[in-house]
Coordinates of C-alpha atoms in Angstrom, one line a residue:
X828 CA 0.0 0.0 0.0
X829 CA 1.3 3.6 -1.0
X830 CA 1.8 5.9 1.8
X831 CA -0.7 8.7 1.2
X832 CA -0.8 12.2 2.8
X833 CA -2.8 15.2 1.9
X834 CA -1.7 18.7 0.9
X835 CA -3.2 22.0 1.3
X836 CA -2.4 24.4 -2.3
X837 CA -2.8 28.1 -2.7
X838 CA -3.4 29.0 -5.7
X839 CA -3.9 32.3 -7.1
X840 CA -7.6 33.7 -8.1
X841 CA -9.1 31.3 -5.4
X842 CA -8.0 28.3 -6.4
X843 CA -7.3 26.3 -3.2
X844 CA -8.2 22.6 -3.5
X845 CA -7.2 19.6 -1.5
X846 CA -5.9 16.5 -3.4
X847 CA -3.9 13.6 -2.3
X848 CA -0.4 12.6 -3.8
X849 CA 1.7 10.0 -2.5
X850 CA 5.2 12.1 -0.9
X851 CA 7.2 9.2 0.4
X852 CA 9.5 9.9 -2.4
X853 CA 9.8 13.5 -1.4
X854 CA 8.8 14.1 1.6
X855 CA 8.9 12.5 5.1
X856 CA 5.6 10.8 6.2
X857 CA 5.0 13.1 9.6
X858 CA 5.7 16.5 7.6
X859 CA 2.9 18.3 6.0
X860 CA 3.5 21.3 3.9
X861 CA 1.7 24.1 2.1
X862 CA 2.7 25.8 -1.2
X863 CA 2.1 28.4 -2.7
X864 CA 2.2 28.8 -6.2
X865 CA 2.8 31.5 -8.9
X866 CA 1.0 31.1 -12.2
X867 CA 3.4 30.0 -14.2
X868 CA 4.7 27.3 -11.6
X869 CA 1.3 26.6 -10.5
X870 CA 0.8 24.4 -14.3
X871 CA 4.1 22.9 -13.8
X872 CA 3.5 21.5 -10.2
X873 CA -0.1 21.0 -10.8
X874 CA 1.2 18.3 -14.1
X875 CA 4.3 16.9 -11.8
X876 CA 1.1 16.2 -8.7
X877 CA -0.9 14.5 -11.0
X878 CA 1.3 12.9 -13.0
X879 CA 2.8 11.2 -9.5
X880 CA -1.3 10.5 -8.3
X881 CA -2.1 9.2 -11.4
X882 CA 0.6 6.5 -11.8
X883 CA 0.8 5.5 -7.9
X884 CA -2.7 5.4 -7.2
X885 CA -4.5 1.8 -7.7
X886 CA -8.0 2.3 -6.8
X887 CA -9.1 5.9 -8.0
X888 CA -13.1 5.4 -7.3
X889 CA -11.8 5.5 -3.6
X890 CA -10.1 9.5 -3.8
X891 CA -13.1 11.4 -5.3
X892 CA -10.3 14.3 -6.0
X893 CA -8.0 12.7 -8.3
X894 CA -9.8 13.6 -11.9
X895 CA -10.6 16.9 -10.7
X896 CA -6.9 17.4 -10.5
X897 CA -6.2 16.0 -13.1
X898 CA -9.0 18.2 -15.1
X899 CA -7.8 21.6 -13.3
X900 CA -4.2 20.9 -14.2
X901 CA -5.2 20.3 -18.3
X902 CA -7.6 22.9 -17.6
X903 CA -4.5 25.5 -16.2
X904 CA -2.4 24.5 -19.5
X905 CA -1.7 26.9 -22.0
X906 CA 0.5 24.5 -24.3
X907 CA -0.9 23.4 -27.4
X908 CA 0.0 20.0 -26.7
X909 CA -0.8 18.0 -23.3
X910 CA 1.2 15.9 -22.0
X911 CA 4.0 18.1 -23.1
X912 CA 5.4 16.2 -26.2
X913 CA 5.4 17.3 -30.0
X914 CA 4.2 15.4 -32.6
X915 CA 6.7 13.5 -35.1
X916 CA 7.1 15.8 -38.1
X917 CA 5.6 14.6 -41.7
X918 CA 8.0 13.1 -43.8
X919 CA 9.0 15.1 -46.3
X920 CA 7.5 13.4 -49.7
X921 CA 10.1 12.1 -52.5
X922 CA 10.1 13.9 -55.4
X923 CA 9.8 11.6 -58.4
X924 CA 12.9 11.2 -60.8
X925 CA 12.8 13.3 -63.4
X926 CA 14.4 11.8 -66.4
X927 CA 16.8 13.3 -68.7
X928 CA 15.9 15.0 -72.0
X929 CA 18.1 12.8 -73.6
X930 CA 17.1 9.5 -72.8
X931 CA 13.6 8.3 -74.2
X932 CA 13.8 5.1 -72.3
X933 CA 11.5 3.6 -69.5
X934 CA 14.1 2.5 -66.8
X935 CA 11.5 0.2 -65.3
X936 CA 11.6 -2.1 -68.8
X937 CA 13.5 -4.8 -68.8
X938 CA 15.2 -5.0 -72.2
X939 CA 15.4 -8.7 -71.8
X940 CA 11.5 -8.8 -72.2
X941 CA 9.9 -10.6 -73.6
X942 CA 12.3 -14.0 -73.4
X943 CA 12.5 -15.3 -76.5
X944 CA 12.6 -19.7 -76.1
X945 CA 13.4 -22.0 -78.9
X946 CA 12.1 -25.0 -77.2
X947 CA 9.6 -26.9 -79.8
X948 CA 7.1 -27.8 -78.1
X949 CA 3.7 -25.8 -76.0
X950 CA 4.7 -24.6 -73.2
X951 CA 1.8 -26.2 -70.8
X952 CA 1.0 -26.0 -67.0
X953 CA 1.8 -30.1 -66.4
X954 CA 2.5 -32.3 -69.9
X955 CA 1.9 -35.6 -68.1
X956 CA -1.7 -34.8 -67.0
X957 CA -3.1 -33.2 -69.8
X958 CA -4.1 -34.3 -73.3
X959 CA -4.1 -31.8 -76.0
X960 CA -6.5 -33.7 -77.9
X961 CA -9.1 -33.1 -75.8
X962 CA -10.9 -29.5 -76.1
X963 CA -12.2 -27.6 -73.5
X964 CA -15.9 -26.9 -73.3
X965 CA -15.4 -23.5 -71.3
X966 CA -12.7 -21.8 -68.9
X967 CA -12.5 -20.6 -65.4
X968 CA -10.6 -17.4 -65.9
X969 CA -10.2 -15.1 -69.2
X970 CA -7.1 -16.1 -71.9
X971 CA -5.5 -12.8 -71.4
X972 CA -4.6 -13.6 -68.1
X973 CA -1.1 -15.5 -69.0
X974 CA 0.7 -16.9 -66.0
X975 CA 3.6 -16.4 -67.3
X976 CA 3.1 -12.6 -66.7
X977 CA 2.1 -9.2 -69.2
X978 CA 4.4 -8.7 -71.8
X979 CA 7.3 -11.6 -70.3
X980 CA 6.9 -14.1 -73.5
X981 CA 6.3 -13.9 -76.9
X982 CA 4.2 -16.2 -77.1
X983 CA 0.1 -15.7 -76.8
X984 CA -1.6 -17.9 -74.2
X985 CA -4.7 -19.7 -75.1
X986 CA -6.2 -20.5 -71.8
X987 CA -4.6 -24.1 -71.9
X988 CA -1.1 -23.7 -73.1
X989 CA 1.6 -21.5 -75.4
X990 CA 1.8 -23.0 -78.8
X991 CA 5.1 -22.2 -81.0
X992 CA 4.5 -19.5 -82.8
X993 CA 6.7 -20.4 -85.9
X994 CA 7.4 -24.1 -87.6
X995 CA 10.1 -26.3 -85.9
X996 CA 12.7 -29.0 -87.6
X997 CA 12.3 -31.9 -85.7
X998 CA 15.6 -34.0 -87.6
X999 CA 17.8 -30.3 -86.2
X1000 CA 16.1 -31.1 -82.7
X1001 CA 16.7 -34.4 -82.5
X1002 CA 20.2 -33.8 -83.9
X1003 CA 21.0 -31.3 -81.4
X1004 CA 19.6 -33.7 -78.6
X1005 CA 22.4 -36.9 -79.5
X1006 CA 24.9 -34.5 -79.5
X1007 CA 24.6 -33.7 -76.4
X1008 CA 23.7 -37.0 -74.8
X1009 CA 26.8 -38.4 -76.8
X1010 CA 28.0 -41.8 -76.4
X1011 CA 26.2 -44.3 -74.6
X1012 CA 26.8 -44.9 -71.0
X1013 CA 28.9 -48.1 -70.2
X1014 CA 27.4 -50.4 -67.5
X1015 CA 30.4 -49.2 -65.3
X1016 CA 29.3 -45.7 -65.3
X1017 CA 26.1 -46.7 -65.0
X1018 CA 26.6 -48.4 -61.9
X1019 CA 28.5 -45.6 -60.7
X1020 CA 25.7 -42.8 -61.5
X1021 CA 23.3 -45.1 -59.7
X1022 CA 25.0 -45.9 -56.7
X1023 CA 25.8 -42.5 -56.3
X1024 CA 22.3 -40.8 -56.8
X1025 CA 19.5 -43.7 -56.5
X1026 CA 19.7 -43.0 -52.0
X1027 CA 16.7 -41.3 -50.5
X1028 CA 19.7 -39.4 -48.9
X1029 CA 20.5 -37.7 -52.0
X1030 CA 20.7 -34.1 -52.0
X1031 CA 20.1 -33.5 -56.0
X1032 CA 16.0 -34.9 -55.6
X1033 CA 12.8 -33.7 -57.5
X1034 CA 9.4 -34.2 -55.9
X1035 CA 7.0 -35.0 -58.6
X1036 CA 3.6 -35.1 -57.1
X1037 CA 0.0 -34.8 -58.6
X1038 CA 0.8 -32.2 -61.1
X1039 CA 3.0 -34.8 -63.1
X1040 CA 5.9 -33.5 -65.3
X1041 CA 5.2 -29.5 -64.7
X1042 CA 6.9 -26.7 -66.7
X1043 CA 8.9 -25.2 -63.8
X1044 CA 10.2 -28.8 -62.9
X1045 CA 11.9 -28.4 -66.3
X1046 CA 13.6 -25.1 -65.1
X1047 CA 15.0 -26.8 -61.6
X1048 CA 16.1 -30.1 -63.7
X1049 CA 18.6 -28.0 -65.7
X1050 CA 19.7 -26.0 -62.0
X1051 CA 20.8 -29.5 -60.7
X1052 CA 22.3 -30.4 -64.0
X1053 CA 24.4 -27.2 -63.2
X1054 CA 26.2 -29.2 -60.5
X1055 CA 25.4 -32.9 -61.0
X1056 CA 25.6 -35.3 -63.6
X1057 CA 22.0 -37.1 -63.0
X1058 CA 18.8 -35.8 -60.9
X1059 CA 16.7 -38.3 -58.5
X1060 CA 13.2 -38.2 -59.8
X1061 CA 10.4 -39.1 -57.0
X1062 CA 7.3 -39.8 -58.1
X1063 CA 4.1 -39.7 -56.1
X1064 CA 0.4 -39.4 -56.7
X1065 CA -1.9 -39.8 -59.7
X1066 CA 0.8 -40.1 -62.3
X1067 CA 2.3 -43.3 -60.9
X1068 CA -0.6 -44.8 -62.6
X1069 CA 1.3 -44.5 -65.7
X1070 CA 5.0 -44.3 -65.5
X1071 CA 5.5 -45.0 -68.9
X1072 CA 4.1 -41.6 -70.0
X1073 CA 6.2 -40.1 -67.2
X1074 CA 9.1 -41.0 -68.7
X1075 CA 8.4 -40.2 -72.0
X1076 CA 7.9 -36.5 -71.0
X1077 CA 11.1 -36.0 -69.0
X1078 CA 12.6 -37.4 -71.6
X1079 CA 11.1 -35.1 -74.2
X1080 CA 11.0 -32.1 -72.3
X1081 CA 14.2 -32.0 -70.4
X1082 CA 16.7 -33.9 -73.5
X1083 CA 17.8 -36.2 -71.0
X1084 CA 18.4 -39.9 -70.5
X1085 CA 16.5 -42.4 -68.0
X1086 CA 19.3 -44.6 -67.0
X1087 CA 17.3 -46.1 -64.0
X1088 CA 14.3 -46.9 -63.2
X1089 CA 13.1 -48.6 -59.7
X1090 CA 8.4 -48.7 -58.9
X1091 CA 8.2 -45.1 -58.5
X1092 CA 12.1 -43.8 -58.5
X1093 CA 13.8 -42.3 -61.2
X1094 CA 17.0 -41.6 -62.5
X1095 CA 17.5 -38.4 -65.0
X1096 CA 21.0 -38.0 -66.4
X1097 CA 21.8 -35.2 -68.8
X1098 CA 24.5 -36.0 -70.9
X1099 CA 28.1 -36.1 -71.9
X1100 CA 28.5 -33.3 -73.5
X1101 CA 25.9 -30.9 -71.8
X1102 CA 26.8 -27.5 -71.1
X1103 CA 25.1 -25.1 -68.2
X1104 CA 26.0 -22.0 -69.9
X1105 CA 24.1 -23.1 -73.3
X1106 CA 20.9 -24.6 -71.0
X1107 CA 17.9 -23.7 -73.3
X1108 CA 15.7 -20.6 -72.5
X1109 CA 12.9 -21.8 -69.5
X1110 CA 10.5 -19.1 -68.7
X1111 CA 8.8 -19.6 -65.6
X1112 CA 5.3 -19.4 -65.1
X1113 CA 4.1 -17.0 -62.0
X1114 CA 1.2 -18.9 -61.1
X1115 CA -0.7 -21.9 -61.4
X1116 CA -3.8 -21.2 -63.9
X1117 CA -7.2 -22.2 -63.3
X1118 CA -8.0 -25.5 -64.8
X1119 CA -10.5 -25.3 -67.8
X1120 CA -13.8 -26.9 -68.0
X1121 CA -13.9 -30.3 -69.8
X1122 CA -16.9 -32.4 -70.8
X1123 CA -18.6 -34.4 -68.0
X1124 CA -16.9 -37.9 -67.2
X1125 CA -19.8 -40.1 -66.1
X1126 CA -22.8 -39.8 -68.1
X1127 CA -26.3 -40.5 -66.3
X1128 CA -27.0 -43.8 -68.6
X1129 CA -24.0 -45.6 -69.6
X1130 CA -23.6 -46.5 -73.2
X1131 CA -24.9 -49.8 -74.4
X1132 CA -26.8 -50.0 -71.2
X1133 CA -30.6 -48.9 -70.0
X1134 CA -31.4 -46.7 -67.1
X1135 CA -32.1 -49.3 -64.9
X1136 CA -29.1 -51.9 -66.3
X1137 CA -27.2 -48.3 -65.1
X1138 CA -28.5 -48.0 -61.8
X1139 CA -28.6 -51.8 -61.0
X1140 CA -24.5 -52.0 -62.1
X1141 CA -23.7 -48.7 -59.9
X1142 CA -25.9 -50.8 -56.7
X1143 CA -24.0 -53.9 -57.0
X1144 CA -20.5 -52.1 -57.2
X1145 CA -21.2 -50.2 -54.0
X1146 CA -22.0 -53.3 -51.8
X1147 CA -19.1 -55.2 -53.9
X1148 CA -15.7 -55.2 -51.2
X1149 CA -13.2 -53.1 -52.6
X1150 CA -10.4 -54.7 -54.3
X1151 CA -7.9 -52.2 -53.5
X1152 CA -7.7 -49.4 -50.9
X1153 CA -6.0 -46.4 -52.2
X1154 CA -3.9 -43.7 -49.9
X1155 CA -3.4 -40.0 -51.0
X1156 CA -0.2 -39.3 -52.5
X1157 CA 0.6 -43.2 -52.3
X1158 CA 2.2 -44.9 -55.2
X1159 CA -0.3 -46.2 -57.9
X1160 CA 2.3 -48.4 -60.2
X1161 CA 0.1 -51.8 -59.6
X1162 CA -2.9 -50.6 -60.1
X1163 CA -3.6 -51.0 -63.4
X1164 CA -2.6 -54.5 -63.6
X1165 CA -4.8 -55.4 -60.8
X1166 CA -7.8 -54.1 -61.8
X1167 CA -7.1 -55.9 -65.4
X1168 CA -6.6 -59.4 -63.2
X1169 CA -9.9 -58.5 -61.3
X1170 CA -11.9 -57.6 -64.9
X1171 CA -11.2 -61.4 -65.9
X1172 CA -13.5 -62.9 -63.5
X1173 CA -15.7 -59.6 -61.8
X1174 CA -18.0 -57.3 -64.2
X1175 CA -17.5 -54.5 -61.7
X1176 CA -15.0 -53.1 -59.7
X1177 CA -14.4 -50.7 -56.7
X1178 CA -11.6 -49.0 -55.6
X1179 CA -11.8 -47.5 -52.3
X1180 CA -10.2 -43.7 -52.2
X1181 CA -10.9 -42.4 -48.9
X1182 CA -9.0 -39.4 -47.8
X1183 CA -7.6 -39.3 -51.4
X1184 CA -9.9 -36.1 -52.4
X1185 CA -12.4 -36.0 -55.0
X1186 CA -10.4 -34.1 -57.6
X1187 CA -7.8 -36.9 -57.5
X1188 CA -10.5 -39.2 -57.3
X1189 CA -11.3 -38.4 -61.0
X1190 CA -7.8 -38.4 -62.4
X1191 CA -7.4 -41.4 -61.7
X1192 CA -10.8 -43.0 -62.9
X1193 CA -9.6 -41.3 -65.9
X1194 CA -6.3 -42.6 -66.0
X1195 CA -7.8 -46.1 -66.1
X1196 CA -10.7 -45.7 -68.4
X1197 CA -7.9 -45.2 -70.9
X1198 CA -5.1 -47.9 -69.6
X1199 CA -6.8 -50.7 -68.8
X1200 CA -9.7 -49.8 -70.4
X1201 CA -12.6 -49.7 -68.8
X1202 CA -16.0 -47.4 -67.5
X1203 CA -16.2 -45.5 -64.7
X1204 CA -19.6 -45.5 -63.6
X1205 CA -19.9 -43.7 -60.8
X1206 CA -17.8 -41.3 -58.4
X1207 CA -19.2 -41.2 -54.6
X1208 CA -18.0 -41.0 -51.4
X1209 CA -14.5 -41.2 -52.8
X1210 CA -15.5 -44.8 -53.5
X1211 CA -14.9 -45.4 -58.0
X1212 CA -17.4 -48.0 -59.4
X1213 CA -15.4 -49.3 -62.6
X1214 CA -17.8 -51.7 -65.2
X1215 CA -15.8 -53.4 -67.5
X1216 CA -18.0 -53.0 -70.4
X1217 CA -19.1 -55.3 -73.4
X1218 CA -16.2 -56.6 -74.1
X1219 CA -16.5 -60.3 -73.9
X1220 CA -19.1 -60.0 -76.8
X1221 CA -16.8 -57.9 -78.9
X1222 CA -13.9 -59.4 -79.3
X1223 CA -15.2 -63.2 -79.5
X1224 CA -18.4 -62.9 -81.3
X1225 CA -18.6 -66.5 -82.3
X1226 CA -18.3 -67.6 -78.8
X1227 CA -21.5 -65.4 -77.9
X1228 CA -23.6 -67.2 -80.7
X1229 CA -23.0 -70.3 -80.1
X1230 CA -24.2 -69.3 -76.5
X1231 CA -27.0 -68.2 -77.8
X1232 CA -27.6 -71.4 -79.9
X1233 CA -29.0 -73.9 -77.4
X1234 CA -31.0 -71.3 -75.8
X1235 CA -33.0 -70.7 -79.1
X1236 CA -33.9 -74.3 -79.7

């Protein structure tokens, strides 16, 4: 508790009030004294008082005085500003650079723009997980948005991708591309590329996840091939399904060489005779665009089949078990193959794809409508219904009427 006395002021024009301020930092506690104050010092004291009462009093409903103080001292001011401090000055505003009469030029261009890249092919978001033969029936964001930035390529965006704007030699390309692979690898330094870059360890790794073989991927191939012979290639996700086409695109993209292959690990090794300092010309893209709208995957009725054939199919695959449980991001190489076994004996499969997402849910229904082939049927609760189709009648007709033979007599 604060030791607390109370002092009698005289202040000029009848002033004379009693407040309490704590004094057991200036005076003693059996002293009581009375001051009288001239105008000027009367503000001054009258501040100092209730500055001290104000900071060292804790319950200030109990001293009915302290905000009268307080109000007669601000009242008694004559300074513009109270408390007593000035207010920071306004920062003087920049004056824009003026630029010389002489020069005509926008300093803020970049005379490097637009880059200028001689690769022959369209630059797309991901080549793996897109198929240019397939139109879009609408997009999700206009085509003069390019995400590769206004004005940083010369080539026009179409919403999808960034064709080549003039005709390419293919038999130059592909001349250019064994020159710099060069000679064939021995199995010696194949050994010794492997052994050195095929550990989970290994610093010079790429992540390729559910986007597949994306066009900035091919930009931080070629910064490892700056320091390292080969690039470890991880593969996870929806393009697993098919590593085949994986392959075929880092191959294509990049000019390199797979030299090792192991379920879902990868070994990319540039070349003999490849040179950082004449890397080809990689713009990056700036964002990821909005994917367009494509026609719907699962019609209501499937072809070849009636309404209630439809419905009865998509019952009977959801109270089927599930022949394979998918995880998200997991590795999808025996997939295929396992739903082909299944077809030979089942008319309808389901592949359980909890927690996997529904987006990645249909990738991968696609993905296998095309590889093994077959029908996706239906798409719910992250459970795909997969109906082999007509097949059996297609492909060995004579078998089906001679089937039919005994039943007609």
């Amino acid at each position: 508790m604060y030791n607390l006395k109370r002092y009698q002021l005289s202040l000029p024009k009848c002033y004379s009030i009693k407040l309490l301020f704590c004094p057991y930092s200036l005076l003693s506690s059996s002293r009581i004294q009375s001051f009288t104050l001239c105008s000027s010092s009367n503000q001054m004291l009258l501040k100092l008082l209730s500055w001290h009462h104000k900071t060292l009093t804790k319950t200030p409903a109990s001293y009915p005085f302290n905000y009268f103080t307080y109000f007669l001292s601000h009242t008694l001011s004559e300074d513009l500003y109270d408390p007593p401090f000035t207010l920071a000055s306004k920062p003087k505003a920049k004056k824009a650079p003026t630029n010389q009469p002489g020069s005509n030029e926008n300093p803020n261009k970049d005379p490097k723009l637009p880059l200028k890249s001689d690769l022959p092919f369209d630059f797309r978001y991901s080549y793996s997980e897109s198929d240019s033969a397939i139109q879009p029936i609408g997009y999700r964001e206009p085509k003069r948005f390019s995400p590769f930035g206004p004005g940083r390529l010369d080539r026009k965006w179409t919403g999808v991708a960034a064709p080549v704007q003039s005709e390419v030699d293919m038999e130059i390309v592909m001349e250019e591309r064994r020159r710099v692979l060069g000679d064939p690898l021995t199995e010696e330094e194949v050994e010794e590329l492997v052994e050195r870059y095929r550990h989970s360890d290994c610093s010079r790794q790429i992540n390729l996840g559910k986007g597949g073989v994306t066009h900035n991927m091919l930009d931080d191939i070629h910064n490892h091939w700056k320091k390292a012979e080969a690039v470890r290639i991880k593969c996870l996700g929806v393009p697993t399904l098919d590593m085949d086409n994986v392959c075929f695109h880092l191959e294509d993209k990049s000019g390199g060489k797979i030299i090792y292959r192991h379920i879902n690990i990868l070994l990319l090794y540039r070349g003999r005779n490849y040179d950082p300092k004449n890397r080809p010309v990689i713009p990056i893209m700036l964002w990821k665009p909005y994917a367009p709208i494509f026609p719907k995957l699962v019609k209501n009725v499937a072809d070849g089949l009636s309404f209630e054939e439809t419905k009865e199919i998509r019952n009977r695959g959801l109270n089927s078990p599930a022949l394979m449980k998918l995880t998200r991001n997991g590795v999808y190489v025996y997939v295929v193959e396992r739903v082909r076994e299944a077809f030979q004996t089942e008319e309808v499969v389901r592949l359980d794809c909890t927690h996997v997402g529904s987006s990645d849910c249909k990738k991968i229904g696609v993905k296998l409508r095309d590889l093994v082939p077959c029908v996706p049927i239906l798409f719910k609760d992250e459970q795909i219904i997969l109906w082999r189709g007509k097949r059996d009648q297609e492909q060995n007709p004579e078998a089906a009427l001679m089937a039919d033979g005994p039943l007609g007599t």
